[in-house]
C-alpha cells in the first residue's frame, strides 16, 4: 500500500522529484530510488539534478550536506530527520572549535581540520573557516594528502578508524599520529606531545563497524580457504590490514561485482548492503563478516517516505542558516574541486 502511494507520487512529480538512497537503505526503500550511491557519489550529484524536490533516503548528515551544496531552486527533504549518525554526533561543533582553537594558539602551528562527511553542518563550518575541508571514505587518501599540503598538521575527525587506516595508506609513521583525549573539553590534551605530530585524530567511531572482530576473519579464512575478505574503512585498522581490500560502500560493491564466478567473499559492513550483494550476485558466495544493522538508516521506512511525498509542498525541508552554510559549502566545495 505505501509502495503504491510512493509510485503514485513519483508519477505525479515526474522529473521535478528525485529520490536518492544510500547503499545501507533497505531493499524496500532502494527500489523507489532514482539514484543510489556512496556518500561521495550522492553529494556530487545534487547540483546536477534537474529535480527541484530532492528526497534523501539515508541519515541526516547526508540530507544536510545535500542542503548545503544544493542550488537555490532546490529543496532537500528527509522523511525522518531523527535518522542521525551516532558517529557524527561524537564531534559537536562547539567542542571541535574549542579544541582546534586551543591547539592552534598553544602550538603556534597551522592545523588544518579535515572532517569526514559524517559530521553535522556546523563542524563543516569550522573546517571551512580554518582552511579545511571534508572527505568521504572514497577519497580520504586524496583529501588527507591535500590537507597536509595546506599546513603543519591535520586534525582528522571524527572517525579514528578511518583516520588510522588512511594514515596507514599514506605511510604516516605511527609516531607522527596522536589520538586526542577530548575529555574535560580537551583541556587534558598534552600540548607538548602535539608539537611533533602530523596527524591529530578525534576519538570517534562507528559502532556498526567497530563490532567486527579479528576472530571472525580468522574463522572465515579457516572455514573457506581461498575466500576474500573486504571491509569498510570504518572498521578497526587490524581488520583492514587482515582484509584483501577496503573502501567505501561503492568500492565494496565493485569488488564483489569484479570477483570471478564462484568466488567466496566475506563482506564487513552494514548488513542491508551485504544482503543486497548476495541477491545481486547469485553465482558468487557472499557472506557477512557479522550481522550489523545501522538502526538509524532503518528509520527511513516506506510509511514515512509515502507520508512525506504526499505532503511535499508543505513538509519541512532541510534548512541551514547562511552563517553555517557558506563556510560549510566552502569546505565541501574544496573536496568536490579536488576530486573532480
Ligand atoms: P560510504 O561513504 O562508504 O557510503 O559510507 C557512509 C557511511 O556512513 C558508512 O558507515
Ligand atoms: Fe553512521 Fe555508522 Fe550508521 Fe554509517 S553505519 S551512518 S557511520 S552509524
mmCIF file of C-alpha atoms and ligand atoms in Angstrom:
data_model
loop_
_atom_site.group_PDB
_atom_site.id
_atom_site.type_symbol
_atom_site.label_atom_id
_atom_site.label_comp_id
_atom_site.label_asym_id
_atom_site.label_seq_id
_atom_site.Cartn_x
_atom_site.Cartn_y
_atom_site.Cartn_z
ATOM 1 C CA UNK A 1 0.000 0.000 0.000
ATOM 2 C CA UNK A 2 2.744 2.533 0.915
ATOM 3 C CA UNK A 3 4.615 1.317 -2.106
ATOM 4 C CA UNK A 4 1.639 2.280 -4.308
ATOM 5 C CA UNK A 5 1.426 5.739 -2.738
ATOM 6 C CA UNK A 6 5.155 6.316 -3.398
ATOM 7 C CA UNK A 7 4.767 5.171 -7.005
ATOM 8 C CA UNK A 8 1.754 7.474 -7.495
ATOM 9 C CA UNK A 9 3.575 10.484 -6.068
ATOM 10 C CA UNK A 10 6.662 9.781 -8.200
ATOM 11 C CA UNK A 11 4.417 9.745 -11.242
ATOM 12 C CA UNK A 12 2.723 12.971 -10.177
ATOM 13 C CA UNK A 13 6.009 14.886 -9.762
ATOM 14 C CA UNK A 14 7.918 13.258 -12.622
ATOM 15 C CA UNK A 15 11.329 14.880 -13.196
ATOM 16 C CA UNK A 16 10.607 17.556 -10.562
ATOM 17 C CA UNK A 17 11.327 14.928 -7.902
ATOM 18 C CA UNK A 18 14.492 12.880 -7.309
ATOM 19 C CA UNK A 19 14.733 10.215 -4.600
ATOM 20 C CA UNK A 20 18.323 9.470 -3.589
ATOM 21 C CA UNK A 21 19.287 6.480 -1.463
ATOM 22 C CA UNK A 22 22.438 5.440 0.346
ATOM 23 C CA UNK A 23 23.545 1.808 -0.117
ATOM 24 C CA UNK A 24 22.663 0.993 3.521
ATOM 25 C CA UNK A 25 18.957 1.579 2.929
ATOM 26 C CA UNK A 26 16.680 -1.454 2.958
ATOM 27 C CA UNK A 27 15.551 -3.005 -0.332
ATOM 28 C CA UNK A 28 12.016 -1.714 0.234
ATOM 29 C CA UNK A 29 13.399 1.848 0.065
ATOM 30 C CA UNK A 30 16.116 1.263 -2.540
ATOM 31 C CA UNK A 31 13.522 0.070 -5.049
ATOM 32 C CA UNK A 32 11.971 3.570 -5.049
ATOM 33 C CA UNK A 33 15.215 5.491 -5.574
ATOM 34 C CA UNK A 34 16.205 7.273 -8.772
ATOM 35 C CA UNK A 35 19.825 7.269 -7.740
ATOM 36 C CA UNK A 36 21.786 5.250 -5.205
ATOM 37 C CA UNK A 37 25.404 5.571 -4.192
ATOM 38 C CA UNK A 38 28.031 6.089 -1.527
ATOM 39 C CA UNK A 39 28.283 9.415 0.300
ATOM 40 C CA UNK A 40 30.636 10.958 -2.274
ATOM 41 C CA UNK A 41 28.639 9.894 -5.325
ATOM 42 C CA UNK A 42 25.411 11.223 -3.852
ATOM 43 C CA UNK A 43 26.933 14.551 -2.750
ATOM 44 C CA UNK A 44 28.376 15.027 -6.242
ATOM 45 C CA UNK A 45 25.024 14.619 -7.941
ATOM 46 C CA UNK A 46 22.944 17.228 -6.106
ATOM 47 C CA UNK A 47 23.671 20.320 -8.176
ATOM 48 C CA UNK A 48 23.468 18.397 -11.444
ATOM 49 C CA UNK A 49 19.964 17.118 -10.731
ATOM 50 C CA UNK A 50 17.168 18.590 -12.750
ATOM 51 C CA UNK A 51 14.767 17.985 -9.844
ATOM 52 C CA UNK A 52 13.634 20.784 -7.559
ATOM 53 C CA UNK A 53 12.484 18.357 -4.835
ATOM 54 C CA UNK A 54 15.273 16.116 -3.579
ATOM 55 C CA UNK A 55 14.276 13.434 -1.101
ATOM 56 C CA UNK A 56 17.253 11.866 0.638
ATOM 57 C CA UNK A 57 16.936 8.321 1.991
ATOM 58 C CA UNK A 58 19.866 7.958 4.332
ATOM 59 C CA UNK A 59 20.957 9.549 7.601
ATOM 60 C CA UNK A 60 20.585 13.201 8.494
ATOM 61 C CA UNK A 61 24.141 14.413 7.736
ATOM 62 C CA UNK A 62 23.676 13.227 4.149
ATOM 63 C CA UNK A 63 20.497 15.274 3.642
ATOM 64 C CA UNK A 64 22.117 18.218 5.417
ATOM 65 C CA UNK A 65 25.194 18.045 3.171
ATOM 66 C CA UNK A 66 22.874 17.979 0.162
ATOM 67 C CA UNK A 67 21.109 21.067 1.537
ATOM 68 C CA UNK A 68 24.492 22.824 1.804
ATOM 69 C CA UNK A 69 25.501 22.216 -1.820
ATOM 70 C CA UNK A 70 22.007 22.451 -3.375
ATOM 71 C CA UNK A 71 21.079 25.095 -5.938
ATOM 72 C CA UNK A 72 18.825 27.957 -4.802
ATOM 73 C CA UNK A 73 15.854 26.496 -6.700
ATOM 74 C CA UNK A 74 16.116 23.094 -4.976
ATOM 75 C CA UNK A 75 14.743 21.838 -1.660
ATOM 76 C CA UNK A 76 16.083 18.806 0.192
ATOM 77 C CA UNK A 77 13.941 16.556 2.393
ATOM 78 C CA UNK A 78 14.444 13.542 4.628
ATOM 79 C CA UNK A 79 11.421 11.531 5.734
ATOM 80 C CA UNK A 80 12.741 11.080 9.286
ATOM 81 C CA UNK A 81 15.116 13.862 10.433
ATOM 82 C CA UNK A 82 15.800 11.782 13.572
ATOM 83 C CA UNK A 83 17.790 9.345 11.465
ATOM 84 C CA UNK A 84 21.091 10.595 12.897
ATOM 85 C CA UNK A 85 24.550 9.063 12.576
ATOM 86 C CA UNK A 86 25.877 8.163 16.017
ATOM 87 C CA UNK A 87 29.472 8.771 14.932
ATOM 88 C CA UNK A 88 28.573 12.222 13.526
ATOM 89 C CA UNK A 89 27.277 13.195 16.965
ATOM 90 C CA UNK A 90 30.635 12.348 18.582
ATOM 91 C CA UNK A 91 32.163 15.595 17.347
ATOM 92 C CA UNK A 92 29.930 18.530 18.348
ATOM 93 C CA UNK A 93 30.952 21.740 16.555
ATOM 94 C CA UNK A 94 31.476 23.794 19.730
ATOM 95 C CA UNK A 95 33.951 21.227 21.050
ATOM 96 C CA UNK A 96 35.777 20.845 17.732
ATOM 97 C CA UNK A 97 36.126 24.627 17.572
ATOM 98 C CA UNK A 98 37.322 24.849 21.175
ATOM 99 C CA UNK A 99 39.930 22.084 20.832
ATOM 100 C CA UNK A 100 41.176 23.316 17.466
ATOM 101 C CA UNK A 101 41.422 26.942 18.592
ATOM 102 C CA UNK A 102 43.352 25.939 21.716
ATOM 103 C CA UNK A 103 45.754 23.725 19.792
ATOM 104 C CA UNK A 104 46.420 26.368 17.144
ATOM 105 C CA UNK A 105 47.043 29.006 19.831
ATOM 106 C CA UNK A 106 49.205 26.909 22.124
ATOM 107 C CA UNK A 107 51.305 25.195 19.450
ATOM 108 C CA UNK A 108 51.587 28.164 17.081
ATOM 109 C CA UNK A 109 51.061 25.660 14.255
ATOM 110 C CA UNK A 110 48.768 25.862 11.271
ATOM 111 C CA UNK A 111 46.418 22.947 11.940
ATOM 112 C CA UNK A 112 44.050 22.092 9.103
ATOM 113 C CA UNK A 113 40.766 20.420 10.076
ATOM 114 C CA UNK A 114 39.601 17.571 7.841
ATOM 115 C CA UNK A 115 36.074 16.395 8.629
ATOM 116 C CA UNK A 116 34.678 13.090 7.484
ATOM 117 C CA UNK A 117 31.386 13.859 5.746
ATOM 118 C CA UNK A 118 29.712 12.047 8.678
ATOM 119 C CA UNK A 119 29.582 15.282 10.696
ATOM 120 C CA UNK A 120 26.974 17.966 11.387
ATOM 121 C CA UNK A 121 26.936 21.052 9.112
ATOM 122 C CA UNK A 122 28.350 23.224 11.907
ATOM 123 C CA UNK A 123 31.517 21.066 12.018
ATOM 124 C CA UNK A 124 31.961 21.570 8.281
ATOM 125 C CA UNK A 125 31.577 25.299 9.015
ATOM 126 C CA UNK A 126 34.523 25.118 11.446
ATOM 127 C CA UNK A 127 36.535 23.370 8.702
ATOM 128 C CA UNK A 128 35.595 25.972 6.107
ATOM 129 C CA UNK A 129 36.639 28.807 8.436
ATOM 130 C CA UNK A 130 40.020 27.237 9.247
ATOM 131 C CA UNK A 131 41.058 26.498 5.649
ATOM 132 C CA UNK A 132 39.995 22.866 5.996
ATOM 133 C CA UNK A 133 37.809 20.538 4.047
ATOM 134 C CA UNK A 134 35.709 17.381 4.082
ATOM 135 C CA UNK A 135 36.346 13.809 2.966
ATOM 136 C CA UNK A 136 34.388 10.618 2.479
ATOM 137 C CA UNK A 137 35.594 7.049 2.745
ATOM 138 C CA UNK A 138 36.052 7.098 -1.051
ATOM 139 C CA UNK A 139 38.530 9.983 -1.129
ATOM 140 C CA UNK A 140 40.108 10.098 2.343
ATOM 141 C CA UNK A 141 43.638 9.377 0.992
ATOM 142 C CA UNK A 142 43.462 12.194 -1.509
ATOM 143 C CA UNK A 143 41.904 14.684 0.902
ATOM 144 C CA UNK A 144 44.353 13.928 3.717
ATOM 145 C CA UNK A 145 47.226 14.490 1.284
ATOM 146 C CA UNK A 146 45.593 17.746 0.222
ATOM 147 C CA UNK A 147 45.115 18.868 3.842
ATOM 148 C CA UNK A 148 48.749 18.008 4.670
ATOM 149 C CA UNK A 149 49.821 20.360 1.914
ATOM 150 C CA UNK A 150 47.889 23.276 3.469
ATOM 151 C CA UNK A 151 49.536 23.488 6.883
ATOM 152 C CA UNK A 152 51.792 21.969 9.564
ATOM 153 C CA UNK A 153 49.395 19.305 10.849
ATOM 154 C CA UNK A 154 45.913 17.932 10.196
ATOM 155 C CA UNK A 155 43.070 17.394 12.659
ATOM 156 C CA UNK A 156 41.050 14.464 11.281
ATOM 157 C CA UNK A 157 37.572 13.955 12.716
ATOM 158 C CA UNK A 158 35.502 12.238 13.975
ATOM 159 C CA UNK A 159 36.381 8.663 12.886
ATOM 160 C CA UNK A 160 39.607 7.410 14.421
ATOM 161 C CA UNK A 161 39.494 4.163 12.422
ATOM 162 C CA UNK A 162 39.193 5.936 9.076
ATOM 163 C CA UNK A 163 41.960 8.315 10.206
ATOM 164 C CA UNK A 164 44.303 5.454 11.173
ATOM 165 C CA UNK A 165 43.522 3.439 8.037
ATOM 166 C CA UNK A 166 44.121 6.480 5.843
ATOM 167 C CA UNK A 167 47.349 7.282 7.678
ATOM 168 C CA UNK A 168 48.479 3.688 7.020
ATOM 169 C CA UNK A 169 47.711 4.122 3.306
ATOM 170 C CA UNK A 170 49.775 7.308 3.223
ATOM 171 C CA UNK A 171 52.589 5.799 5.330
ATOM 172 C CA UNK A 172 52.304 8.427 8.055
ATOM 173 C CA UNK A 173 54.513 6.978 10.799
ATOM 174 C CA UNK A 174 52.661 5.818 13.939
ATOM 175 C CA UNK A 175 54.855 8.169 15.999
ATOM 176 C CA UNK A 176 53.563 11.137 13.981
ATOM 177 C CA UNK A 177 49.908 10.415 14.852
ATOM 178 C CA UNK A 178 48.074 11.191 18.065
ATOM 179 C CA UNK A 179 44.570 10.254 19.199
ATOM 180 C CA UNK A 180 43.320 13.244 21.154
ATOM 181 C CA UNK A 181 41.958 12.942 24.659
ATOM 182 C CA UNK A 182 38.880 15.169 24.414
ATOM 183 C CA UNK A 183 37.684 14.584 27.969
ATOM 184 C CA UNK A 184 37.186 17.745 30.056
ATOM 185 C CA UNK A 185 36.628 19.703 26.844
ATOM 186 C CA UNK A 186 40.105 18.885 25.578
ATOM 187 C CA UNK A 187 41.932 20.512 28.489
ATOM 188 C CA UNK A 188 43.766 17.223 29.166
ATOM 189 C CA UNK A 189 45.491 17.206 25.781
ATOM 190 C CA UNK A 190 49.248 17.336 26.289
ATOM 191 C CA UNK A 191 50.267 20.206 24.012
ATOM 192 C CA UNK A 192 53.969 19.238 24.149
ATOM 193 C CA UNK A 193 53.022 15.868 22.711
ATOM 194 C CA UNK A 194 51.133 17.558 19.869
ATOM 195 C CA UNK A 195 54.193 19.566 18.765
ATOM 196 C CA UNK A 196 55.862 16.954 16.528
ATOM 197 C CA UNK A 197 52.657 15.299 15.261
ATOM 198 C CA UNK A 198 51.462 15.381 11.654
ATOM 199 C CA UNK A 199 48.048 13.885 12.307
ATOM 200 C CA UNK A 200 45.768 14.656 15.256
ATOM 201 C CA UNK A 201 42.848 12.257 15.489
ATOM 202 C CA UNK A 202 39.430 12.736 17.069
ATOM 203 C CA UNK A 203 38.475 9.600 19.039
ATOM 204 C CA UNK A 204 35.068 8.902 17.390
ATOM 205 C CA UNK A 205 33.969 5.653 15.806
ATOM 206 C CA UNK A 206 31.059 3.827 14.209
ATOM 207 C CA UNK A 207 29.670 1.126 16.496
ATOM 208 C CA UNK A 208 28.302 -0.773 13.496
ATOM 209 C CA UNK A 209 31.815 -1.280 12.091
ATOM 210 C CA UNK A 210 33.680 -1.405 15.395
ATOM 211 C CA UNK A 211 31.677 -4.517 16.242
ATOM 212 C CA UNK A 212 33.555 -6.723 13.762
ATOM 213 C CA UNK A 213 36.316 -8.846 15.280
ATOM 214 C CA UNK A 214 39.603 -10.370 14.074
ATOM 215 C CA UNK A 215 38.357 -13.797 15.192
ATOM 216 C CA UNK A 216 35.535 -13.524 12.642
ATOM 217 C CA UNK A 217 38.058 -13.040 9.820
ATOM 218 C CA UNK A 218 40.200 -15.898 11.152
ATOM 219 C CA UNK A 219 37.166 -18.230 11.404
ATOM 220 C CA UNK A 220 36.038 -17.462 7.834
ATOM 221 C CA UNK A 221 39.533 -17.963 6.433
ATOM 222 C CA UNK A 222 39.734 -21.323 8.225
ATOM 223 C CA UNK A 223 36.265 -22.449 7.051
ATOM 224 C CA UNK A 224 36.527 -21.100 3.487
ATOM 225 C CA UNK A 225 40.150 -21.448 2.348
ATOM 226 C CA UNK A 226 40.797 -19.066 -0.558
ATOM 227 C CA UNK A 227 37.935 -16.730 0.356
ATOM 228 C CA UNK A 228 38.394 -12.962 0.034
ATOM 229 C CA UNK A 229 37.601 -10.538 2.824
ATOM 230 C CA UNK A 230 36.652 -6.917 2.118
ATOM 231 C CA UNK A 231 35.740 -4.356 4.752
ATOM 232 C CA UNK A 232 34.680 -0.724 5.074
ATOM 233 C CA UNK A 233 37.493 1.568 6.365
ATOM 234 C CA UNK A 234 35.366 2.479 9.403
ATOM 235 C CA UNK A 235 36.484 -0.941 10.702
ATOM 236 C CA UNK A 236 39.435 -1.101 13.143
ATOM 237 C CA UNK A 237 42.883 -0.993 11.471
ATOM 238 C CA UNK A 238 43.823 -4.577 12.371
ATOM 239 C CA UNK A 239 40.787 -5.810 10.427
ATOM 240 C CA UNK A 240 41.581 -3.596 7.445
ATOM 241 C CA UNK A 241 45.155 -4.933 7.477
ATOM 242 C CA UNK A 242 43.905 -8.516 7.625
ATOM 243 C CA UNK A 243 41.488 -7.987 4.712
ATOM 244 C CA UNK A 244 42.038 -8.294 0.957
ATOM 245 C CA UNK A 245 40.584 -4.873 0.294
ATOM 246 C CA UNK A 246 38.956 -1.930 1.993
ATOM 247 C CA UNK A 247 36.956 1.013 0.703
ATOM 248 C CA UNK A 248 33.678 2.881 0.509
ATOM 249 C CA UNK A 249 30.341 1.133 0.053
ATOM 250 C CA UNK A 250 30.639 1.591 -3.730
ATOM 251 C CA UNK A 251 34.137 0.093 -3.643
ATOM 252 C CA UNK A 252 32.746 -2.979 -1.836
ATOM 253 C CA UNK A 253 30.042 -3.373 -4.490
ATOM 254 C CA UNK A 254 32.610 -3.046 -7.268
ATOM 255 C CA UNK A 255 34.937 -5.560 -5.612
ATOM 256 C CA UNK A 256 32.171 -8.152 -5.447
ATOM 257 C CA UNK A 257 30.981 -7.434 -8.984
ATOM 258 C CA UNK A 258 34.510 -7.860 -10.395
ATOM 259 C CA UNK A 259 35.272 -11.077 -8.478
ATOM 260 C CA UNK A 260 35.233 -14.252 -10.608
ATOM 261 C CA UNK A 261 32.177 -16.514 -10.683
ATOM 262 C CA UNK A 262 32.188 -18.984 -7.799
ATOM 263 C CA UNK A 263 34.272 -16.714 -5.560
ATOM 264 C CA UNK A 264 33.545 -16.600 -1.839
ATOM 265 C CA UNK A 265 33.666 -13.057 -0.479
ATOM 266 C CA UNK A 266 33.241 -12.085 3.142
ATOM 267 C CA UNK A 267 31.994 -8.503 3.447
ATOM 268 C CA UNK A 268 32.471 -6.415 6.599
ATOM 269 C CA UNK A 269 29.912 -3.650 6.506
ATOM 270 C CA UNK A 270 26.254 -2.879 7.233
ATOM 271 C CA UNK A 271 24.024 -5.897 6.715
ATOM 272 C CA UNK A 272 21.438 -4.413 4.304
ATOM 273 C CA UNK A 273 24.198 -3.879 1.751
ATOM 274 C CA UNK A 274 25.671 -7.358 2.251
ATOM 275 C CA UNK A 275 22.218 -8.945 1.807
ATOM 276 C CA UNK A 276 21.694 -6.972 -1.391
ATOM 277 C CA UNK A 277 25.079 -8.124 -2.725
ATOM 278 C CA UNK A 278 24.008 -11.727 -2.077
ATOM 279 C CA UNK A 279 20.878 -11.186 -4.190
ATOM 280 C CA UNK A 280 22.745 -9.279 -6.916
ATOM 281 C CA UNK A 281 25.421 -11.946 -7.391
ATOM 282 C CA UNK A 282 23.808 -15.391 -7.006
ATOM 283 C CA UNK A 283 26.762 -17.005 -8.819
ATOM 284 C CA UNK A 284 29.140 -15.960 -6.005
ATOM 285 C CA UNK A 285 29.033 -16.789 -2.311
ATOM 286 C CA UNK A 286 28.679 -13.536 -0.378
ATOM 287 C CA UNK A 287 28.755 -13.818 3.406
ATOM 288 C CA UNK A 288 28.514 -11.098 6.076
ATOM 289 C CA UNK A 289 31.553 -10.846 8.341
ATOM 290 C CA UNK A 290 28.948 -10.360 11.082
ATOM 291 C CA UNK A 291 25.382 -9.122 11.385
ATOM 292 C CA UNK A 292 25.428 -5.374 11.962
ATOM 293 C CA UNK A 293 22.461 -3.171 11.025
ATOM 294 C CA UNK A 294 22.535 0.635 11.253
ATOM 295 C CA UNK A 295 19.354 1.366 13.203
ATOM 296 C CA UNK A 296 19.396 4.994 12.080
ATOM 297 C CA UNK A 297 19.462 4.103 8.395
ATOM 298 C CA UNK A 298 16.463 1.860 9.169
ATOM 299 C CA UNK A 299 14.433 4.845 10.378
ATOM 300 C CA UNK A 300 13.610 5.613 6.759
ATOM 301 C CA UNK A 301 10.570 3.459 6.006
ATOM 302 C CA UNK A 302 8.077 3.172 3.170
ATOM 303 C CA UNK A 303 5.484 4.541 5.567
ATOM 304 C CA UNK A 304 7.316 7.803 6.364
ATOM 305 C CA UNK A 305 8.558 8.152 2.781
ATOM 306 C CA UNK A 306 4.980 7.849 1.483
ATOM 307 C CA UNK A 307 3.800 10.354 4.127
ATOM 308 C CA UNK A 308 6.488 12.855 3.095
ATOM 309 C CA UNK A 309 5.747 12.535 -0.621
ATOM 310 C CA UNK A 310 2.001 13.029 -0.042
ATOM 311 C CA UNK A 311 2.732 16.324 1.759
ATOM 312 C CA UNK A 312 5.803 17.509 -0.132
ATOM 313 C CA UNK A 313 4.504 21.043 -0.806
ATOM 314 C CA UNK A 314 4.045 21.783 2.895
ATOM 315 C CA UNK A 315 6.614 19.457 4.502
ATOM 316 C CA UNK A 316 9.590 20.866 6.402
ATOM 317 C CA UNK A 317 12.763 20.789 4.319
ATOM 318 C CA UNK A 318 16.408 20.803 5.373
ATOM 319 C CA UNK A 319 17.411 24.367 6.026
ATOM 320 C CA UNK A 320 20.837 25.615 7.045
ATOM 321 C CA UNK A 321 21.343 29.264 8.042
ATOM 322 C CA UNK A 322 23.634 31.307 5.756
ATOM 323 C CA UNK A 323 26.091 31.757 8.617
ATOM 324 C CA UNK A 324 26.544 27.978 8.866
ATOM 325 C CA UNK A 325 26.016 27.241 5.209
ATOM 326 C CA UNK A 326 28.564 29.477 3.484
ATOM 327 C CA UNK A 327 31.738 28.240 5.247
ATOM 328 C CA UNK A 328 30.398 24.654 5.220
ATOM 329 C CA UNK A 329 29.783 24.933 1.489
ATOM 330 C CA UNK A 330 33.321 26.211 1.015
ATOM 331 C CA UNK A 331 34.654 23.144 2.873
ATOM 332 C CA UNK A 332 32.528 20.758 0.775
ATOM 333 C CA UNK A 333 33.378 22.537 -2.480
ATOM 334 C CA UNK A 334 37.087 22.240 -1.733
ATOM 335 C CA UNK A 335 36.543 18.482 -1.617
ATOM 336 C CA UNK A 336 34.426 18.407 -4.766
ATOM 337 C CA UNK A 337 37.059 20.513 -6.588
ATOM 338 C CA UNK A 338 39.981 18.317 -5.513
ATOM 339 C CA UNK A 339 38.029 15.172 -6.519
ATOM 340 C CA UNK A 340 36.519 16.323 -9.829
HETATM 341 P P1 LIG B 1 30.172 5.456 2.326
HETATM 342 O O1 LIG B 1 30.572 6.866 2.078
HETATM 343 O O2 LIG B 1 31.247 4.473 2.095
HETATM 344 O O3 LIG B 1 28.921 5.135 1.570
HETATM 345 O O4 LIG B 1 29.863 5.275 3.881
HETATM 346 C C1 LIG B 1 28.996 6.055 4.616
HETATM 347 C C2 LIG B 1 28.795 5.507 5.951
HETATM 348 O O5 LIG B 1 28.127 6.080 6.773
HETATM 349 C C3 LIG B 1 29.442 4.259 6.274
HETATM 350 O O6 LIG B 1 29.087 3.870 7.556
HETATM 351 FE FE1 LIG B 2 26.862 6.453 10.906
HETATM 352 FE FE2 LIG B 2 27.909 4.011 11.254
HETATM 353 FE FE3 LIG B 2 25.357 4.254 10.502
HETATM 354 FE FE4 LIG B 2 27.374 4.859 8.809
HETATM 355 S S1 LIG B 2 26.860 2.847 9.647
HETATM 356 S S2 LIG B 2 25.521 6.050 9.160
HETATM 357 S S3 LIG B 2 28.867 5.749 10.247
HETATM 358 S S4 LIG B 2 26.265 4.963 12.471
#
